[in-house]
XYZ file of N, CA and C in Angstrom:
285
model
N 31.553 -34.456 34.062
C 32.250 -34.050 35.260
C 33.229 -35.157 35.650
N 34.323 -34.737 36.244
C 35.335 -35.655 36.754
C 35.374 -35.558 38.271
N 35.818 -36.620 38.901
C 36.028 -36.612 40.349
C 37.479 -36.973 40.618
N 38.064 -36.253 41.547
C 39.405 -36.544 42.045
C 39.258 -36.843 43.526
N 39.691 -38.021 43.943
C 39.589 -38.439 45.342
C 41.001 -38.687 45.862
N 41.344 -37.983 46.930
C 42.658 -38.109 47.561
C 42.424 -38.465 49.023
N 43.160 -39.430 49.526
C 42.887 -39.863 50.899
C 44.149 -40.194 51.672
N 43.990 -40.146 52.983
C 45.011 -40.584 53.937
C 44.271 -41.446 54.958
N 44.358 -42.754 54.785
C 43.631 -43.713 55.616
C 44.656 -44.605 56.308
N 44.576 -44.684 57.632
C 45.617 -45.365 58.410
C 45.518 -46.890 58.383
N 44.323 -47.430 58.366
C 44.126 -48.881 58.410
C 44.316 -49.487 57.016
N 45.144 -50.516 56.929
C 45.350 -51.199 55.647
C 44.040 -51.736 55.086
N 43.228 -52.343 55.956
C 41.959 -52.915 55.505
C 41.014 -51.835 54.985
N 40.874 -50.748 55.717
C 39.992 -49.659 55.287
C 40.508 -49.021 53.997
N 41.810 -48.856 53.891
C 42.419 -48.274 52.691
C 42.163 -49.183 51.484
N 42.330 -50.484 51.675
C 42.075 -51.466 50.619
C 40.607 -51.418 50.183
N 39.700 -51.389 51.161
C 38.267 -51.348 50.850
C 37.893 -50.065 50.121
N 38.458 -48.945 50.544
C 38.177 -47.671 49.882
C 38.681 -47.697 48.444
N 39.904 -48.154 48.240
C 40.470 -48.208 46.887
C 39.631 -49.105 45.980
N 39.239 -50.254 46.470
C 38.415 -51.158 45.661
C 37.058 -50.548 45.352
N 36.469 -49.870 46.318
C 35.183 -49.219 46.085
C 35.313 -48.158 44.991
N 36.353 -47.340 45.068
C 36.547 -46.289 44.064
C 36.725 -46.888 42.670
N 37.411 -48.014 42.582
C 37.570 -48.692 41.290
C 36.221 -49.141 40.742
N 35.334 -49.655 41.622
C 34.017 -50.113 41.153
C 33.175 -48.964 40.631
N 33.497 -47.752 41.039
C 32.753 -46.580 40.579
C 33.366 -45.952 39.329
N 34.366 -46.618 38.773
C 34.942 -46.157 37.518
C 36.126 -45.224 37.655
N 36.635 -45.066 38.870
C 37.794 -44.202 39.062
C 39.074 -45.015 38.878
N 40.132 -44.346 38.464
C 41.422 -44.979 38.199
C 42.468 -44.418 39.139
N 43.286 -45.302 39.681
C 44.353 -44.878 40.586
C 45.417 -44.130 39.787
N 45.748 -42.903 40.246
C 46.820 -42.140 39.610
C 48.008 -41.960 40.543
N 47.810 -42.188 41.812
C 48.878 -42.257 42.805
C 48.423 -43.262 43.850
N 49.284 -43.583 44.787
C 48.920 -44.613 45.764
C 47.639 -44.271 46.526
N 47.405 -43.017 46.778
C 46.211 -42.602 47.525
C 45.408 -41.558 46.772
N 45.354 -41.690 45.448
C 44.601 -40.732 44.632
C 43.963 -41.445 43.445
N 42.685 -41.153 43.234
C 41.930 -41.722 42.121
C 41.253 -40.589 41.361
N 41.086 -40.777 40.053
C 40.409 -39.789 39.226
C 39.579 -40.514 38.179
N 38.522 -39.872 37.712
C 37.734 -40.457 36.636
C 36.522 -39.621 36.309
N 35.984 -39.877 35.135
C 34.765 -39.197 34.690
C 33.580 -40.002 35.224
N 32.744 -39.360 36.020
C 31.578 -40.047 36.571
C 30.379 -39.104 36.548
N 29.184 -39.662 36.442
C 27.986 -38.821 36.479
C 27.754 -38.260 37.883
N 27.045 -37.142 37.977
C 26.777 -36.538 39.288
C 26.121 -37.500 40.277
N 25.244 -38.372 39.805
C 24.579 -39.313 40.720
C 25.583 -40.297 41.327
N 26.560 -40.716 40.552
C 27.599 -41.609 41.073
C 28.466 -40.883 42.080
N 28.765 -39.619 41.809
C 29.550 -38.835 42.759
C 28.814 -38.718 44.090
N 27.508 -38.521 44.046
C 26.722 -38.470 45.287
C 26.804 -39.798 46.039
N 26.735 -40.911 45.306
C 26.884 -42.230 45.938
C 28.237 -42.347 46.625
N 29.293 -41.936 45.931
C 30.646 -41.993 46.489
C 30.712 -41.171 47.769
N 30.148 -39.974 47.737
C 30.186 -39.096 48.910
C 29.385 -39.665 50.081
N 28.355 -40.450 49.802
C 27.564 -41.078 50.869
C 28.278 -42.285 51.468
N 28.998 -43.028 50.647
C 29.611 -44.280 51.096
C 30.953 -44.054 51.793
N 31.740 -43.100 51.330
C 33.083 -42.900 51.894
C 33.089 -42.811 53.418
N 32.206 -42.027 54.051
C 32.250 -41.955 55.524
C 32.050 -43.307 56.210
N 31.384 -44.242 55.535
C 31.162 -45.571 56.107
C 32.395 -46.467 55.977
N 33.304 -46.105 55.077
C 34.476 -46.934 54.818
C 35.707 -46.515 55.611
N 35.652 -45.350 56.241
C 36.835 -44.833 56.942
C 36.525 -44.593 58.414
N 37.547 -44.313 59.172
C 37.408 -43.882 60.566
C 37.560 -42.365 60.561
N 36.445 -41.670 60.625
C 36.442 -40.218 60.525
C 37.208 -39.497 61.616
N 37.552 -40.201 62.689
C 38.297 -39.546 63.766
C 39.794 -39.469 63.473
N 40.282 -40.298 62.534
C 41.720 -40.265 62.222
C 42.027 -40.221 60.726
N 41.085 -40.603 59.881
C 41.309 -40.641 58.435
C 40.751 -39.383 57.780
N 41.229 -39.097 56.575
C 40.698 -37.961 55.824
C 40.615 -38.329 54.345
N 39.522 -37.903 53.709
C 39.327 -38.095 52.270
C 38.870 -36.762 51.695
N 39.529 -36.340 50.625
C 39.142 -35.121 49.914
C 38.537 -35.538 48.580
N 37.360 -35.001 48.262
C 36.697 -35.288 46.994
C 36.538 -33.963 46.253
N 37.113 -33.899 45.065
C 37.045 -32.691 44.245
C 36.228 -32.970 42.998
N 35.344 -32.038 42.638
C 34.669 -32.080 41.349
C 35.512 -31.263 40.383
N 35.853 -31.872 39.255
C 36.651 -31.186 38.249
C 35.865 -31.133 36.944
N 35.936 -30.015 36.287
C 35.245 -29.867 35.013
C 36.253 -29.920 33.875
N 35.765 -29.995 32.664
C 36.618 -30.217 31.504
C 37.798 -29.256 31.424
N 37.593 -27.995 31.758
C 38.695 -27.037 31.650
C 39.843 -27.399 32.585
N 39.531 -27.910 33.761
C 40.590 -28.319 34.695
C 41.344 -29.525 34.151
N 40.636 -30.466 33.561
C 41.271 -31.663 33.012
C 42.142 -31.293 31.818
N 41.669 -30.385 30.974
C 42.444 -29.980 29.802
C 43.744 -29.294 30.194
N 43.786 -28.700 31.364
C 44.991 -28.014 31.834
C 45.866 -28.891 32.726
N 45.506 -30.138 32.864
C 46.230 -31.069 33.722
C 47.674 -31.231 33.265
N 48.582 -31.166 34.193
C 50.000 -31.393 33.919
C 50.498 -32.467 34.880
N 51.283 -33.392 34.368
C 51.846 -34.471 35.174
C 53.361 -34.398 35.058
N 54.042 -34.435 36.184
C 55.500 -34.400 36.219
C 56.003 -35.695 36.837
N 57.052 -36.264 36.289
C 57.582 -37.513 36.815
C 56.907 -38.713 36.183
N 57.044 -39.869 36.810
C 56.508 -41.128 36.283
C 55.195 -41.470 36.990
N 54.075 -41.285 36.307
C 52.775 -41.564 36.933
C 52.463 -43.060 36.968
N 51.538 -43.436 37.855
C 51.059 -44.824 37.895
C 50.208 -45.139 36.673
N 49.500 -44.127 36.157
C 48.669 -44.286 34.966
C 48.964 -43.131 34.025
N 48.992 -43.418 32.740
C 49.197 -42.368 31.746
C 47.867 -41.663 31.506
N 47.874 -40.338 31.579
C 46.665 -39.551 31.380
C 46.887 -38.621 30.202
N 45.973 -38.672 29.239
C 46.002 -37.738 28.122
C 44.596 -37.192 27.933
N 44.495 -36.079 27.235
C 43.190 -35.506 26.910
C 43.061 -35.517 25.396
N 42.039 -36.208 24.903
C 41.787 -36.303 23.474
C 40.380 -35.814 23.196
N 40.274 -34.793 22.377
C 38.976 -34.218 22.018
C 38.166 -33.845 23.258
N 38.860 -33.311 24.255
C 38.197 -32.862 25.471
C 37.848 -33.962 26.455
N 38.278 -35.198 26.171
C 37.965 -36.327 27.045
C 39.262 -36.875 27.628
N 39.284 -37.080 28.941
C 40.456 -37.637 29.600
C 40.545 -39.132 29.302
N 41.725 -39.574 28.863
C 41.975 -40.980 28.573
C 43.062 -41.455 29.525
N 42.775 -42.505 30.288
C 43.735 -43.058 31.246
C 44.125 -44.446 30.770
N 45.441 -44.672 30.619
C 45.908 -45.983 30.165
C 46.889 -46.559 31.156
């Protein structure tokens, strides 16, 4: 399973902490406020438990999507991405 996390966080400090946390969980930044990566379901549950503690829920928003292989295989990127994403043998490769 893959996770896609997209956020709009107003505080620089909270945004920095959220981005660093997502990196520690194996997600890769694909846009300034978007991370994606293959993670086990237990890690996704951890992410979903921790995110509310890292943001101000009264003004910030974070969307967490579970994506399965078929969605990743159909992924299309237009323009110049922050990270190159390809699918090889059904596995997403981010460089």
